[in-house]
Amino acid sequence: MAISTDMLAAFVKVAEQASVSGAAVELGVGKSVVSKRVAQLEDALGATLFARSTRRIVLTPAGEVYAAHARRALA
């Protein structure tokens, strides 16, 4: 699967906001769209980028490294 700029943008916004809801508001799309794009990115990379719980979402070590690359790619 090809990695799209939409996937990268969703990933970066979730990382910045530490929230799928906050990222969805900033991107002007639904929460399900953001979740789907992040899941597609994780599938494409074969890596877990976020550690999720019912109350928190935080970057994994792989996610921290990839976030720096994603920000540069989007710039």
mmCIF file of C-alpha atoms in Angstrom:
data_model
loop_
_atom_site.group_PDB
_atom_site.id
_atom_site.type_symbol
_atom_site.label_atom_id
_atom_site.label_comp_id
_atom_site.label_asym_id
_atom_site.label_seq_id
_atom_site.Cartn_x
_atom_site.Cartn_y
_atom_site.Cartn_z
ATOM 1 C CA MET A 1 0.000 0.000 0.000
ATOM 2 C CA ALA A 2 1.283 3.445 -0.903
ATOM 3 C CA ILE A 3 1.640 6.020 1.840
ATOM 4 C CA SER A 4 -0.397 9.162 1.129
ATOM 5 C CA THR A 5 0.038 12.698 2.380
ATOM 6 C CA ASP A 6 -3.398 12.358 4.013
ATOM 7 C CA MET A 7 -2.077 9.477 6.118
ATOM 8 C CA LEU A 8 1.017 11.452 7.087
ATOM 9 C CA ALA A 9 -1.007 14.560 7.932
ATOM 10 C CA ALA A 10 -3.384 12.566 10.131
ATOM 11 C CA PHE A 11 -0.474 10.868 11.896
ATOM 12 C CA VAL A 12 1.353 14.153 12.542
ATOM 13 C CA LYS A 13 -1.791 15.889 13.839
ATOM 14 C CA VAL A 14 -2.602 13.018 16.217
ATOM 15 C CA ALA A 15 1.001 13.083 17.435
ATOM 16 C CA GLU A 16 0.865 16.856 18.003
ATOM 17 C CA GLN A 17 -2.562 16.842 19.657
ATOM 18 C CA ALA A 18 -2.194 13.497 21.478
ATOM 19 C CA SER A 19 -5.831 13.136 20.455
ATOM 20 C CA VAL A 20 -7.701 11.670 17.516
ATOM 21 C CA SER A 21 -10.595 14.053 18.197
ATOM 22 C CA GLY A 22 -8.328 17.108 18.246
ATOM 23 C CA ALA A 23 -6.627 16.012 15.044
ATOM 24 C CA ALA A 24 -10.004 15.485 13.370
ATOM 25 C CA VAL A 25 -11.114 19.007 14.272
ATOM 26 C CA GLU A 26 -7.895 20.550 12.938
ATOM 27 C CA LEU A 27 -8.067 18.530 9.728
ATOM 28 C CA GLY A 28 -11.794 19.132 9.278
ATOM 29 C CA VAL A 29 -12.675 15.443 8.983
ATOM 30 C CA GLY A 30 -14.376 12.878 11.193
ATOM 31 C CA LYS A 31 -12.620 10.942 13.947
ATOM 32 C CA SER A 32 -13.188 7.707 12.060
ATOM 33 C CA VAL A 33 -11.384 9.119 9.018
ATOM 34 C CA VAL A 34 -8.359 10.055 11.128
ATOM 35 C CA SER A 35 -8.334 6.651 12.844
ATOM 36 C CA LYS A 36 -8.569 4.872 9.503
ATOM 37 C CA ARG A 37 -5.721 6.892 7.979
ATOM 38 C CA VAL A 38 -3.450 6.218 10.960
ATOM 39 C CA ALA A 39 -4.333 2.506 10.866
ATOM 40 C CA GLN A 40 -3.579 2.400 7.125
ATOM 41 C CA LEU A 41 -0.210 4.075 7.742
ATOM 42 C CA GLU A 42 0.635 1.575 10.485
ATOM 43 C CA ASP A 43 -0.335 -1.287 8.159
ATOM 44 C CA ALA A 44 1.765 0.132 5.322
ATOM 45 C CA LEU A 45 4.787 0.496 7.604
ATOM 46 C CA GLY A 46 4.239 -2.727 9.495
ATOM 47 C CA ALA A 47 4.797 -0.865 12.751
ATOM 48 C CA THR A 48 2.727 0.364 15.689
ATOM 49 C CA LEU A 49 3.115 4.143 15.880
ATOM 50 C CA PHE A 50 0.852 4.832 18.866
ATOM 51 C CA ALA A 51 0.205 3.126 22.188
ATOM 52 C CA ARG A 52 -3.526 3.479 22.766
ATOM 53 C CA SER A 53 -5.680 3.179 25.840
ATOM 54 C CA THR A 54 -9.214 4.334 26.536
ATOM 55 C CA ARG A 55 -7.873 7.596 27.937
ATOM 56 C CA ARG A 56 -4.552 8.245 26.203
ATOM 57 C CA ILE A 57 -2.727 7.971 22.941
ATOM 58 C CA VAL A 58 1.052 8.321 22.969
ATOM 59 C CA LEU A 59 3.770 7.748 20.409
ATOM 60 C CA THR A 60 5.732 4.530 20.575
ATOM 61 C CA PRO A 61 9.516 4.762 20.120
ATOM 62 C CA ALA A 62 9.021 3.877 16.431
ATOM 63 C CA GLY A 63 6.306 6.535 16.232
ATOM 64 C CA GLU A 64 8.625 9.191 17.639
ATOM 65 C CA VAL A 65 11.243 8.446 14.992
ATOM 66 C CA TYR A 66 8.685 8.318 12.192
ATOM 67 C CA ALA A 67 7.037 11.574 13.336
ATOM 68 C CA ALA A 68 10.247 13.491 12.653
ATOM 69 C CA HIS A 69 10.445 12.005 9.145
ATOM 70 C CA ALA A 70 6.741 12.652 8.489
ATOM 71 C CA ARG A 71 7.020 16.306 9.516
ATOM 72 C CA ARG A 72 9.930 16.810 7.128
ATOM 73 C CA ALA A 73 8.070 15.045 4.326
ATOM 74 C CA LEU A 74 5.059 17.306 4.789
ATOM 75 C CA ALA A 75 7.129 20.508 4.961
#
